[in-house]
Amino acid sequence: MGNYETRMRLISETNVNVANNTSYVTVAFDFRRTDYSYYGYNLTGDAYWNIKVDTQSTGNVKFTYNWNFGQNVWKEVARRSFTVTHNADGKKTINMSGTLYFGAGVSPGTLTASGSAALTTIPRATTPTLSPASQAVGSAITINLPRASSSFTHKLTYKFGSASGTIATAAGASQSWTLPASLAAQIPNATSGAGTITCETYNGSTLVGTKSIGFTATVPSSMVPSIGTVSISEAVAGLNAQFGAYVQNKSKLKISISASGVQGSTITSYKTEVGGNAYTGSSITTGLLTSAGSLPIKVTVTDSRGRTASKTQNVNVVVYTNPSIVTFSAVRCTPSGTFDEQGTSMSIAMNFNVADVGSKNTKSYIVELLKNGSTTWTKVVNGSVYSYNSTYIADDAISVDSSYTLRLKVTDYFTTSTATVDISSGFTLMDFRATGKGIGIGKVSEKDQLEVNMIAEFYKALILHGNGSQYNLFDKISALSTQISNNASQIATHTTQIAGKAASSHGHGVATQGANGFMSAADKKKLDGINYAYGRTALITIGGGSYKDVGINFGRTFSKIPMVFLSFYASSQNTKYLGLAYFNESTTGATIRITNGGGAGYSVYVNWLAII
């Protein structure tokens, strides 16, 4: 019979139709003889061939032949063309087969062949691209649709979180899409999120294929929480009814904030800034308002996306300070107000102020007198004013035989400020108490002790004895006062040194010296707790044979009337004939009296130290 080989060949692929997803193929059926040359013929017409591509067939095609060709030479029997429909994805591999019948009695009788061939992939479903791929909600992106055929259309849909919708139903080569602002509600705790756009490609009403692409939706910086209302009211009971305003150092604010998130976000924090202080929470009460004038209230809220919003409101705070007693002094006088150490009337100098708080503050003052040895205060004068700076004469109000304490109380809505001043008994050079145990010099004796109401000049040291020690009082006071006034930055160091030196000069042995200096730890603790104020007067001129009174202000209010120490400033003129004393002391100040026993005038500075 001989040896034969067959094959099926894809000759060509033409007329690729993207819209119809088809191509036109031509295939051929070949054979050859591998052992000898081939010679054969059939002229009767009963020979036939057929070619099949997939399910398409030529059927049996009869033919005549007279072939004579060499060994291993391929002989094409026939070729035929077919229109082939590709798969839905545009790909296609065809299966080819063929049959050759040589006719009755002709060798080799019948030959068959088969084979396959991959065709060109026809573009099908459109693959979209985005410009840009990340966009803020409320803004547009362009969906580019590079379709394989101009006849293709597209249905575009999106999904973002649980939100979904249709973008277009018959999009062509591109489509603009504005991201709905409502997409932000799908990401309440973030500023961006991922979504998907699906593109269905149609040829007419036939679905060609589906492709998807991801996109990122962002929350724009303009999408922030909102502050609805900031309610501000007085937190201290009674103040609004009394003043109708916020009062410095007395008012507190009650602040309530109403705020909401945006597109699904929630408020996570509240911050309120008032007068340099920050508070948290939607409802707060501030501390006392220490500043006067227009006071900004800044509220900031933060939502679950970390976005913030702020709102500022201003409130007006009315100036307020506690009643201030600038000056309060009193001396004995005649009914006409002339100074008289034997007078039974009082010349009372008062200078005080009450903050009016928009003329709504309450105000009153009263001057009261307490006789030494009594417990009952009696009214001297009272009134209701916001300020007073004058002298009041209380006629025939006191006895020359007694000393008194005079008290001024200035009261407003909030508090009372008080100052006191002592008035000595009438002047007498020396008076002996009936008990035989008291002497008064320059005043009536009222106690079983030595009482001095005259400027005293000592030409020798004043030595005090007690607790086994002796103290040269004036030396220590003068040194302490001068050092404090002349070198304020070393007050604490000098005070400790002076106390230590004093202890040494008073005979303390080494065995009694503590680690804190020449004193015990307990004494050192007491010294460290001293409250003091100090200063120096302006230049004071005193005529010969006269005296001059000068008021000093401590610059603070002590909890009780302090001791006052006085000394002449080192650069002052010769103070041989000068004396120092003080009176009318209060918690806020005192009056210094400088006496000049010489014939000439002097100008001096006076150092003062007030200590409790």
Coordinates of C-alpha atoms in Angstrom, one line a residue:
M1 CA 0.0 0.0 0.0
G2 CA 2.9 2.5 0.6
N3 CA 3.5 5.0 3.4
Y4 CA 1.5 8.3 3.4
E5 CA 1.3 11.3 5.6
T6 CA -1.5 13.9 5.8
R7 CA -2.0 17.3 7.3
M8 CA -4.5 20.2 7.7
R9 CA -3.3 23.7 7.2
L10 CA -4.6 27.2 8.2
I11 CA -3.8 29.1 5.0
S12 CA -5.1 32.5 6.1
E13 CA -7.4 34.5 8.5
T14 CA -9.0 37.5 7.0
N15 CA -12.0 39.8 7.4
V16 CA -11.8 39.9 11.2
N17 CA -15.1 41.5 12.2
V18 CA -14.8 43.0 15.7
A19 CA -18.5 44.0 15.9
N20 CA -19.7 40.4 14.9
N21 CA -16.8 38.7 16.6
T22 CA -16.0 36.6 13.5
S23 CA -13.2 36.0 11.1
Y24 CA -12.8 34.4 7.6
V25 CA -10.4 31.5 7.5
T26 CA -9.1 29.4 4.6
V27 CA -7.8 25.9 5.4
A28 CA -6.2 23.2 3.1
F29 CA -5.9 19.4 3.1
D30 CA -2.4 18.0 2.0
F31 CA -0.8 14.5 1.7
R32 CA 2.5 13.0 0.6
R33 CA 4.1 9.6 0.0
T34 CA 7.2 9.0 2.1
D35 CA 8.6 5.7 0.6
Y36 CA 8.4 6.4 -3.1
S37 CA 7.2 8.9 -5.6
Y38 CA 3.5 9.0 -6.1
Y39 CA 1.8 8.3 -9.4
G40 CA -2.0 7.7 -9.6
Y41 CA -5.1 8.9 -11.4
N42 CA -8.9 8.5 -11.4
L43 CA -10.8 9.9 -14.3
T44 CA -14.1 8.2 -13.6
G45 CA -15.2 10.9 -11.2
D46 CA -15.9 8.6 -8.2
A47 CA -13.1 10.1 -6.1
Y48 CA -14.0 12.8 -3.5
W49 CA -12.7 14.9 -0.6
N50 CA -14.3 16.9 2.2
I51 CA -13.0 19.5 4.7
K52 CA -14.5 20.4 8.0
V53 CA -13.8 23.3 10.4
D54 CA -15.5 22.8 13.7
T55 CA -19.1 22.0 12.8
Q56 CA -18.9 23.4 9.3
S57 CA -18.2 21.0 6.4
T58 CA -17.8 21.1 2.6
G59 CA -19.5 17.8 2.2
N60 CA -18.1 15.2 -0.2
V61 CA -16.7 17.0 -3.2
K62 CA -16.1 14.7 -6.2
F63 CA -13.2 15.3 -8.5
T64 CA -10.8 13.6 -11.0
Y65 CA -7.1 13.6 -10.8
N66 CA -3.9 12.5 -12.5
W67 CA -1.0 13.1 -10.0
N68 CA 2.6 12.3 -10.5
F69 CA 5.1 13.9 -7.9
G70 CA 8.1 13.0 -6.0
Q71 CA 8.8 11.3 -2.7
N72 CA 8.1 13.4 0.4
V73 CA 6.6 16.2 -1.7
W74 CA 3.3 17.6 -0.2
K75 CA 0.4 17.6 -2.5
E76 CA -2.5 20.0 -1.7
V77 CA -5.7 18.1 -2.4
A78 CA -8.1 21.0 -1.8
R79 CA -8.7 24.2 0.2
R80 CA -11.9 25.9 1.4
S81 CA -12.8 29.1 3.3
F82 CA -15.2 29.4 6.3
T83 CA -16.6 32.3 8.4
V84 CA -15.8 31.4 12.1
T85 CA -17.5 32.9 15.1
H86 CA -15.0 33.5 18.0
N87 CA -15.7 32.8 21.6
A88 CA -17.3 35.5 23.8
D89 CA -13.8 36.6 25.0
G90 CA -12.7 37.1 21.4
K91 CA -10.4 34.0 21.4
K92 CA -10.8 31.1 19.1
T93 CA -9.1 27.8 18.2
I94 CA -10.5 26.0 15.2
N95 CA -10.5 22.2 14.8
M96 CA -9.8 21.1 11.2
S97 CA -10.3 17.7 9.6
G98 CA -10.4 16.2 6.1
T99 CA -11.1 13.0 4.2
L100 CA -9.7 12.0 0.8
Y101 CA -11.2 9.0 -1.2
F102 CA -9.0 8.0 -4.2
G103 CA -11.8 5.9 -5.9
A104 CA -12.5 2.2 -6.4
G105 CA -9.3 0.2 -6.8
V106 CA -7.0 3.1 -6.5
S107 CA -4.3 3.0 -3.9
P108 CA -4.1 4.1 -1.1
G109 CA -7.9 4.1 -1.0
T110 CA -8.8 6.6 1.7
L111 CA -6.7 9.1 3.7
T112 CA -7.9 11.3 6.6
A113 CA -6.3 14.3 8.3
S114 CA -6.9 16.5 11.4
G115 CA -5.4 19.5 13.1
S116 CA -6.1 22.8 15.0
A117 CA -5.1 26.4 14.8
A118 CA -5.4 29.4 17.1
L119 CA -7.0 32.4 15.5
T120 CA -6.4 36.1 16.3
T121 CA -8.1 37.2 19.5
I122 CA -10.8 39.8 18.6
P123 CA -11.0 42.7 21.1
R124 CA -14.2 42.4 23.1
A125 CA -15.2 43.9 26.5
T126 CA -13.9 47.4 27.0
T127 CA -11.3 47.9 29.8
P128 CA -12.0 51.3 31.4
T129 CA -9.3 53.7 32.8
L130 CA -9.9 56.6 35.1
S131 CA -8.6 60.1 35.2
P132 CA -7.9 60.7 38.0
A133 CA -8.2 57.4 39.8
S134 CA -8.6 59.3 43.2
Q135 CA -11.0 62.1 43.5
A136 CA -12.9 64.0 46.2
V137 CA -16.6 63.5 46.5
G138 CA -18.5 66.2 44.8
S139 CA -15.8 66.4 42.1
A140 CA -15.8 64.6 38.7
I141 CA -13.6 61.9 37.3
T142 CA -13.4 60.9 33.6
I143 CA -14.1 57.2 32.8
N144 CA -12.1 56.4 29.6
L145 CA -13.7 53.6 27.5
P146 CA -11.3 52.5 24.7
R147 CA -13.9 50.3 23.0
A148 CA -13.0 47.9 20.3
S149 CA -15.8 49.0 18.0
S150 CA -17.5 52.3 17.6
S151 CA -20.7 50.5 17.7
F152 CA -20.1 49.2 21.2
T153 CA -21.9 50.9 24.1
H154 CA -21.4 50.6 27.8
K155 CA -23.4 50.4 31.0
L156 CA -21.4 51.8 33.9
T157 CA -22.2 51.1 37.6
Y158 CA -20.4 51.8 40.9
K159 CA -20.2 50.2 44.3
F160 CA -18.7 52.0 47.3
G161 CA -19.2 50.4 50.7
S162 CA -22.9 49.6 50.9
A163 CA -23.8 52.4 48.3
S164 CA -24.3 51.5 44.7
G165 CA -25.8 53.1 41.6
T166 CA -25.8 53.5 37.8
I167 CA -23.4 56.0 36.2
A168 CA -24.6 55.6 32.6
T169 CA -26.5 53.1 30.4
A170 CA -25.2 53.9 26.9
A171 CA -21.8 55.4 27.3
G172 CA -19.6 55.7 24.3
A173 CA -15.8 56.4 24.3
S174 CA -15.8 58.2 27.7
Q175 CA -18.0 59.3 30.5
S176 CA -17.7 62.0 33.1
W177 CA -19.0 61.1 36.6
T178 CA -19.3 63.4 39.6
L179 CA -18.8 61.4 42.8
P180 CA -21.9 61.9 45.0
A181 CA -21.2 63.7 48.2
S182 CA -23.2 61.0 50.0
L183 CA -20.4 58.6 49.4
A184 CA -18.6 60.2 52.4
A185 CA -21.2 58.7 54.7
Q186 CA -19.7 55.3 53.8
I187 CA -16.4 56.3 55.5
P188 CA -17.5 58.1 58.7
N189 CA -14.1 57.3 60.4
A190 CA -11.7 57.9 57.5
T191 CA -10.9 60.5 54.9
S192 CA -10.7 58.1 52.0
G193 CA -12.1 54.8 50.8
A194 CA -12.0 52.3 47.9
G195 CA -14.8 51.6 45.4
T196 CA -15.3 49.7 42.2
I197 CA -16.7 50.9 38.7
T198 CA -18.0 48.1 36.5
C199 CA -18.2 48.4 32.7
E200 CA -20.6 46.2 30.7
T201 CA -19.8 46.3 27.0
Y202 CA -22.7 45.8 24.6
N203 CA -22.9 45.3 20.8
G204 CA -26.5 46.4 20.4
S205 CA -28.4 44.5 23.0
T206 CA -25.9 41.8 23.2
L207 CA -23.5 41.7 26.2
V208 CA -20.0 41.5 24.9
G209 CA -18.2 41.3 28.2
T210 CA -17.7 42.9 31.6
K211 CA -14.6 44.7 33.1
S212 CA -14.1 46.4 36.5
I213 CA -11.7 49.0 37.8
G214 CA -11.1 50.4 41.3
F215 CA -11.3 54.0 42.3
T216 CA -10.6 56.0 45.5
A217 CA -13.1 58.5 46.9
T218 CA -11.7 61.1 49.3
V219 CA -13.4 63.5 51.7
P220 CA -12.6 67.1 50.8
S221 CA -11.0 69.4 53.3
S222 CA -14.1 71.6 53.2
M223 CA -16.2 68.8 54.6
V224 CA -15.9 69.5 58.3
P225 CA -18.1 69.2 61.3
S226 CA -20.4 72.1 62.2
I227 CA -20.9 74.0 65.4
G228 CA -24.5 74.9 65.9
T229 CA -24.9 77.0 69.1
V230 CA -22.5 78.0 71.8
S231 CA -24.6 78.9 74.8
I232 CA -22.9 81.0 77.4
S233 CA -24.3 82.0 80.8
E234 CA -23.3 83.0 84.3
A235 CA -22.5 80.0 86.4
V236 CA -22.3 81.8 89.8
A237 CA -25.7 82.1 91.4
G238 CA -27.0 85.6 91.8
L239 CA -24.5 87.5 89.7
N240 CA -26.6 87.9 86.6
A241 CA -29.6 89.1 88.6
Q242 CA -27.4 91.7 90.4
F243 CA -25.2 92.9 87.6
G244 CA -26.5 91.7 84.3
A245 CA -22.9 91.3 83.3
Y246 CA -19.9 89.1 83.8
V247 CA -17.7 90.4 86.7
Q248 CA -13.9 90.2 86.8
N249 CA -12.5 87.7 89.4
K250 CA -16.1 86.7 90.4
S251 CA -17.9 85.3 87.4
K252 CA -17.6 81.8 86.0
L253 CA -19.0 80.8 82.6
K254 CA -21.3 77.9 82.0
I255 CA -20.8 76.9 78.4
S256 CA -22.9 74.4 76.4
I257 CA -22.0 73.4 72.9
S258 CA -24.2 71.9 70.2
A259 CA -22.2 70.4 67.3
S260 CA -22.7 67.7 64.6
G261 CA -20.6 65.7 62.2
V262 CA -20.9 65.7 58.4
Q263 CA -21.9 62.9 56.1
G264 CA -21.9 60.2 58.7
S265 CA -19.1 61.4 61.0
T266 CA -19.6 61.9 64.7
I267 CA -18.1 64.4 67.2
T268 CA -15.3 62.8 69.2
S269 CA -14.0 65.8 71.2
Y270 CA -14.8 69.3 72.3
K271 CA -12.3 71.9 73.4
T272 CA -13.1 75.3 74.8
E273 CA -10.4 78.0 75.4
V274 CA -11.1 80.8 77.9
G275 CA -8.6 83.2 79.2
G276 CA -5.6 80.9 78.6
N277 CA -7.3 77.9 80.0
A278 CA -8.6 74.9 78.0
Y279 CA -11.6 72.8 79.0
T280 CA -13.0 69.6 77.4
G281 CA -16.5 68.3 77.0
S282 CA -19.7 69.7 75.5
S283 CA -20.9 71.3 78.7
I284 CA -18.3 73.0 81.0
T285 CA -18.0 75.5 83.7
T286 CA -14.9 77.7 83.6
G287 CA -12.8 79.0 86.5
L288 CA -13.0 82.6 87.6
L289 CA -12.6 85.2 84.8
T290 CA -9.5 87.1 85.8
S291 CA -9.3 89.4 82.9
A292 CA -11.6 92.4 82.2
G293 CA -12.8 93.7 78.8
S294 CA -13.7 91.7 75.7
L295 CA -12.9 88.0 76.4
P296 CA -12.9 85.6 73.4
I297 CA -14.4 82.1 73.9
K298 CA -13.0 79.8 71.3
V299 CA -14.7 76.4 70.8
T300 CA -13.1 73.7 68.7
V301 CA -14.8 70.3 67.8
T302 CA -13.2 67.3 66.2
D303 CA -15.1 64.6 64.4
S304 CA -14.4 60.9 63.8
R305 CA -12.4 61.7 60.6
G306 CA -10.1 64.0 62.6
R307 CA -11.5 67.1 60.9
T308 CA -12.0 70.2 63.1
A309 CA -14.2 73.2 63.2
S310 CA -13.8 76.3 65.4
K311 CA -16.1 79.1 66.5
T312 CA -15.3 82.2 68.6
Q313 CA -17.7 84.3 70.6
N314 CA -16.8 87.2 72.8
V315 CA -18.2 88.2 76.1
N316 CA -17.6 91.5 78.0
V317 CA -16.2 91.2 81.5
V318 CA -16.7 94.3 83.7
V319 CA -13.7 95.4 85.8
Y320 CA -13.9 94.5 89.5
T321 CA -11.5 94.6 92.4
N322 CA -12.2 94.2 96.1
P323 CA -12.9 97.4 98.0
S324 CA -9.6 99.3 98.4
I325 CA -8.7 101.3 101.5
V326 CA -5.9 103.6 100.3
T327 CA -5.6 105.7 103.5
F328 CA -7.1 105.4 106.9
S329 CA -5.7 107.5 109.7
A330 CA -7.0 109.4 112.7
V331 CA -5.6 111.9 115.3
R332 CA -7.0 113.8 118.2
C333 CA -8.1 117.3 117.3
T334 CA -10.2 120.3 118.3
P335 CA -13.8 120.5 117.0
S336 CA -12.5 122.6 114.2
G337 CA -10.1 119.9 113.1
T338 CA -6.8 121.3 114.4
F339 CA -4.4 118.7 115.7
D340 CA -4.5 118.6 119.5
E341 CA -3.0 115.8 121.6
Q342 CA -5.5 116.6 124.3
G343 CA -8.4 116.9 121.9
T344 CA -11.6 114.9 122.5
S345 CA -12.6 115.1 118.8
M346 CA -11.1 113.0 116.0
S347 CA -9.8 114.0 112.6
I348 CA -10.3 110.9 110.5
A349 CA -8.7 110.8 107.0
M350 CA -10.2 108.3 104.7
N351 CA -9.4 107.4 101.1
F352 CA -11.2 104.3 99.7
N353 CA -12.7 103.0 96.5
V354 CA -15.4 100.5 95.6
A355 CA -15.7 99.2 92.0
D356 CA -19.0 100.4 90.6
V357 CA -19.5 97.4 88.2
G358 CA -21.7 99.4 85.9
S359 CA -23.2 101.3 88.8
K360 CA -24.8 98.0 90.0
N361 CA -22.4 97.1 92.8
T362 CA -23.7 97.6 96.3
K363 CA -21.6 99.9 98.5
S364 CA -21.4 101.0 102.1
Y365 CA -18.9 102.1 104.7
I366 CA -18.9 102.5 108.4
V367 CA -16.4 103.9 110.9
E368 CA -16.6 102.4 114.4
L369 CA -14.9 103.1 117.6
L370 CA -13.8 100.7 120.3
K371 CA -12.7 102.0 123.7
N372 CA -9.7 100.3 125.2
G373 CA -11.0 97.6 127.6
S374 CA -14.5 97.5 126.0
T375 CA -15.9 94.9 123.6
T376 CA -18.6 97.1 122.1
W377 CA -18.0 99.0 118.8
T378 CA -20.0 102.2 118.4
K379 CA -20.8 103.9 115.1
V380 CA -18.9 107.1 114.3
V381 CA -20.1 107.7 110.7
N382 CA -21.4 105.6 107.9
G383 CA -22.6 106.1 104.3
S384 CA -23.0 104.6 100.8
V385 CA -20.5 105.9 98.2
Y386 CA -18.2 104.3 95.6
S387 CA -15.3 106.5 96.5
Y388 CA -14.3 108.7 99.4
N389 CA -11.2 110.9 99.8
S390 CA -11.7 113.4 102.5
T391 CA -11.4 114.1 106.3
Y392 CA -14.2 113.6 108.7
I393 CA -14.3 115.4 112.0
A394 CA -16.0 113.4 114.8
D395 CA -16.8 116.1 117.4
D396 CA -16.4 115.3 121.1
A397 CA -16.3 111.5 120.4
I398 CA -13.4 110.4 122.7
S399 CA -12.0 111.0 126.2
V400 CA -8.5 112.2 127.0
D401 CA -8.2 109.5 129.6
S402 CA -8.7 106.5 127.3
S403 CA -7.1 105.1 124.2
Y404 CA -9.2 103.7 121.3
T405 CA -9.2 101.6 118.2
L406 CA -10.9 103.1 115.2
R407 CA -12.1 100.7 112.5
L408 CA -13.2 101.4 108.9
K409 CA -15.2 98.8 107.1
V410 CA -15.9 99.2 103.4
T411 CA -18.4 96.7 102.0
D412 CA -19.7 95.8 98.5
Y413 CA -21.8 93.0 97.1
F414 CA -18.9 90.5 97.5
T415 CA -16.8 91.3 100.5
T416 CA -15.7 93.7 103.2
S417 CA -12.3 95.4 103.4
T418 CA -11.2 96.5 106.9
A419 CA -8.5 98.9 108.3
T420 CA -7.9 99.9 111.9
V421 CA -6.0 102.6 113.6
D422 CA -5.1 103.2 117.2
I423 CA -5.7 106.5 119.0
S424 CA -3.8 106.9 122.2
S425 CA -5.1 108.6 125.2
G426 CA -4.6 112.4 125.7
F427 CA -1.1 113.6 126.1
T428 CA 0.4 113.8 129.5
L429 CA 4.1 113.8 130.1
M430 CA 3.9 111.0 132.7
D431 CA 1.0 109.2 134.3
F432 CA 1.1 106.5 137.0
R433 CA -1.6 103.8 136.9
A434 CA -3.7 103.4 140.0
T435 CA -2.6 99.8 140.4
G436 CA 0.9 101.0 141.0
K437 CA 2.2 98.7 138.2
G438 CA 1.9 100.9 135.1
I439 CA 3.6 104.1 133.8
G440 CA 2.5 106.1 130.8
I441 CA 4.9 108.5 129.1
G442 CA 3.3 111.0 126.8
K443 CA -0.1 109.4 127.5
V444 CA -2.4 108.2 130.3
S445 CA -1.3 104.9 131.8
E446 CA -3.9 102.2 130.9
K447 CA -2.0 99.0 131.4
D448 CA 0.2 97.4 134.1
Q449 CA 3.3 98.0 132.0
L450 CA 5.4 100.8 130.5
E451 CA 3.6 102.6 127.7
V452 CA 5.4 105.3 125.6
N453 CA 3.6 107.6 123.3
M454 CA 6.5 110.0 122.6
I455 CA 9.3 109.9 120.1
A456 CA 12.2 108.5 122.1
E457 CA 15.9 109.1 121.6
F458 CA 18.3 106.6 123.1
Y459 CA 22.0 107.5 123.4
K460 CA 23.0 104.0 124.6
A461 CA 22.1 100.6 123.4
L462 CA 18.8 99.1 124.2
I463 CA 19.4 95.7 125.7
L464 CA 16.6 93.2 126.0
H465 CA 16.9 90.2 128.3
G466 CA 14.9 87.0 128.0
N467 CA 15.3 83.2 127.8
G468 CA 18.8 83.4 129.1
S469 CA 20.0 85.7 126.3
Q470 CA 20.4 89.5 125.8
Y471 CA 19.7 91.4 122.6
N472 CA 20.9 94.8 121.4
L473 CA 17.6 95.4 119.6
F474 CA 18.3 98.5 117.6
D475 CA 21.6 97.3 116.2
K476 CA 19.9 94.2 114.8
I477 CA 16.8 95.9 113.5
S478 CA 18.8 98.7 111.8
A479 CA 21.2 96.2 110.2
L480 CA 18.3 94.0 108.9
S481 CA 16.3 96.9 107.6
T482 CA 19.2 98.5 105.8
Q483 CA 20.4 95.2 104.2
I484 CA 16.9 94.3 102.9
S485 CA 16.3 97.8 101.5
N486 CA 19.7 98.1 99.8
N487 CA 20.0 94.6 98.4
A488 CA 16.6 93.0 97.9
S489 CA 17.9 90.1 95.9
Q490 CA 19.7 88.8 99.0
I491 CA 16.9 89.2 101.5
A492 CA 16.7 85.6 102.5
T493 CA 20.4 85.1 102.8
H494 CA 21.0 88.2 104.8
T495 CA 18.1 87.5 107.1
T496 CA 19.5 84.1 108.0
Q497 CA 23.0 85.6 108.5
I498 CA 21.7 88.3 110.7
A499 CA 19.8 85.8 112.8
G500 CA 22.8 83.6 113.0
K501 CA 25.1 86.4 114.1
A502 CA 22.6 87.5 116.6
A503 CA 22.5 84.0 118.1
S504 CA 26.3 84.0 118.3
S505 CA 26.4 87.4 119.9
H506 CA 23.8 86.3 122.4
G507 CA 26.1 83.7 123.8
H508 CA 25.0 80.5 122.1
G509 CA 27.7 77.9 122.3
V510 CA 28.7 75.6 119.4
A511 CA 26.8 72.8 121.0
T512 CA 23.5 74.7 120.5
Q513 CA 24.2 75.7 116.9
G514 CA 22.1 73.8 114.3
A515 CA 22.8 72.8 110.8
N516 CA 20.8 75.8 109.5
G517 CA 23.0 78.4 111.2
F518 CA 23.3 79.7 114.7
M519 CA 19.7 78.7 115.5
S520 CA 17.6 75.6 115.9
A521 CA 15.8 74.0 112.9
A522 CA 12.5 75.1 114.4
D523 CA 13.6 78.7 114.7
K524 CA 14.9 78.6 111.1
K525 CA 11.5 77.3 109.9
K526 CA 9.8 80.2 111.7
L527 CA 12.2 82.7 110.0
D528 CA 11.6 81.2 106.6
G529 CA 7.8 81.7 107.1
I530 CA 8.1 85.4 107.6
N531 CA 5.9 87.6 105.4
Y532 CA 7.4 91.0 104.7
A533 CA 7.3 94.1 102.5
Y534 CA 9.9 96.8 102.2
G535 CA 10.7 100.1 100.5
R536 CA 12.2 103.5 100.6
T537 CA 10.5 106.9 100.8
A538 CA 11.1 109.8 98.4
L539 CA 13.3 112.6 99.7
I540 CA 11.7 114.2 102.7
T541 CA 12.6 117.7 104.0
I542 CA 12.0 118.5 107.7
G543 CA 12.3 122.1 109.0
G544 CA 14.3 122.8 112.2
G545 CA 12.4 122.2 115.4
S546 CA 9.5 120.5 113.6
Y547 CA 8.2 117.1 112.4
K548 CA 6.7 115.7 109.2
D549 CA 4.3 112.9 108.6
V550 CA 4.6 110.8 105.5
G551 CA 2.3 107.9 104.5
I552 CA 3.7 104.6 103.2
N553 CA 1.8 102.0 101.3
F554 CA 3.0 98.4 101.8
G555 CA 1.9 97.4 98.2
R556 CA 0.0 94.4 99.6
T557 CA -2.5 93.5 102.2
F558 CA -1.2 91.6 105.2
S559 CA -3.4 89.2 107.1
K560 CA -2.9 91.3 110.2
I561 CA -1.2 94.5 111.1
P562 CA 2.6 94.0 110.7
M563 CA 5.5 95.3 112.8
V564 CA 7.2 98.2 111.0
F565 CA 11.0 98.9 111.3
L566 CA 12.5 102.2 110.2
S567 CA 16.0 103.4 109.4
F568 CA 17.6 106.3 107.6
Y569 CA 19.1 105.6 104.2
A570 CA 22.9 105.5 104.4
S571 CA 23.4 108.4 102.0
S572 CA 21.1 110.7 104.0
Q573 CA 22.4 113.9 105.7
N574 CA 23.6 113.8 109.3
T575 CA 20.7 112.4 111.3
K576 CA 22.0 113.3 114.7
Y577 CA 19.0 115.5 115.6
L578 CA 16.4 113.3 113.8
G579 CA 14.0 110.8 115.2
L580 CA 11.7 108.2 113.6
A581 CA 8.4 106.8 114.6
Y582 CA 5.2 105.4 113.0
F583 CA 1.5 105.3 113.8
N584 CA -1.8 104.8 112.1
E585 CA -0.6 101.4 111.0
S586 CA -3.0 99.1 109.2
T587 CA -2.8 96.0 107.1
T588 CA -2.0 98.1 104.0
G589 CA 0.1 100.9 105.2
A590 CA 1.3 103.3 108.0
T591 CA 2.3 106.9 108.7
I592 CA 5.9 107.7 109.3
R593 CA 6.8 110.7 111.5
I594 CA 10.2 112.2 111.2
T595 CA 11.1 114.7 114.0
N596 CA 13.9 117.3 113.8
G597 CA 15.3 118.4 117.1
G598 CA 18.0 120.6 115.5
G599 CA 17.8 124.2 114.4
A600 CA 18.5 123.6 110.8
G601 CA 16.4 121.8 108.1
Y602 CA 17.3 118.3 106.8
S603 CA 16.5 116.2 103.8
V604 CA 16.5 112.5 104.3
Y605 CA 15.3 109.1 102.8
V606 CA 13.8 106.6 105.1
N607 CA 14.0 102.8 104.7
W608 CA 11.0 100.8 106.0
L609 CA 10.4 97.1 106.6
A610 CA 7.0 95.6 107.5
I611 CA 7.0 92.0 108.9
I612 CA 4.5 89.6 110.3

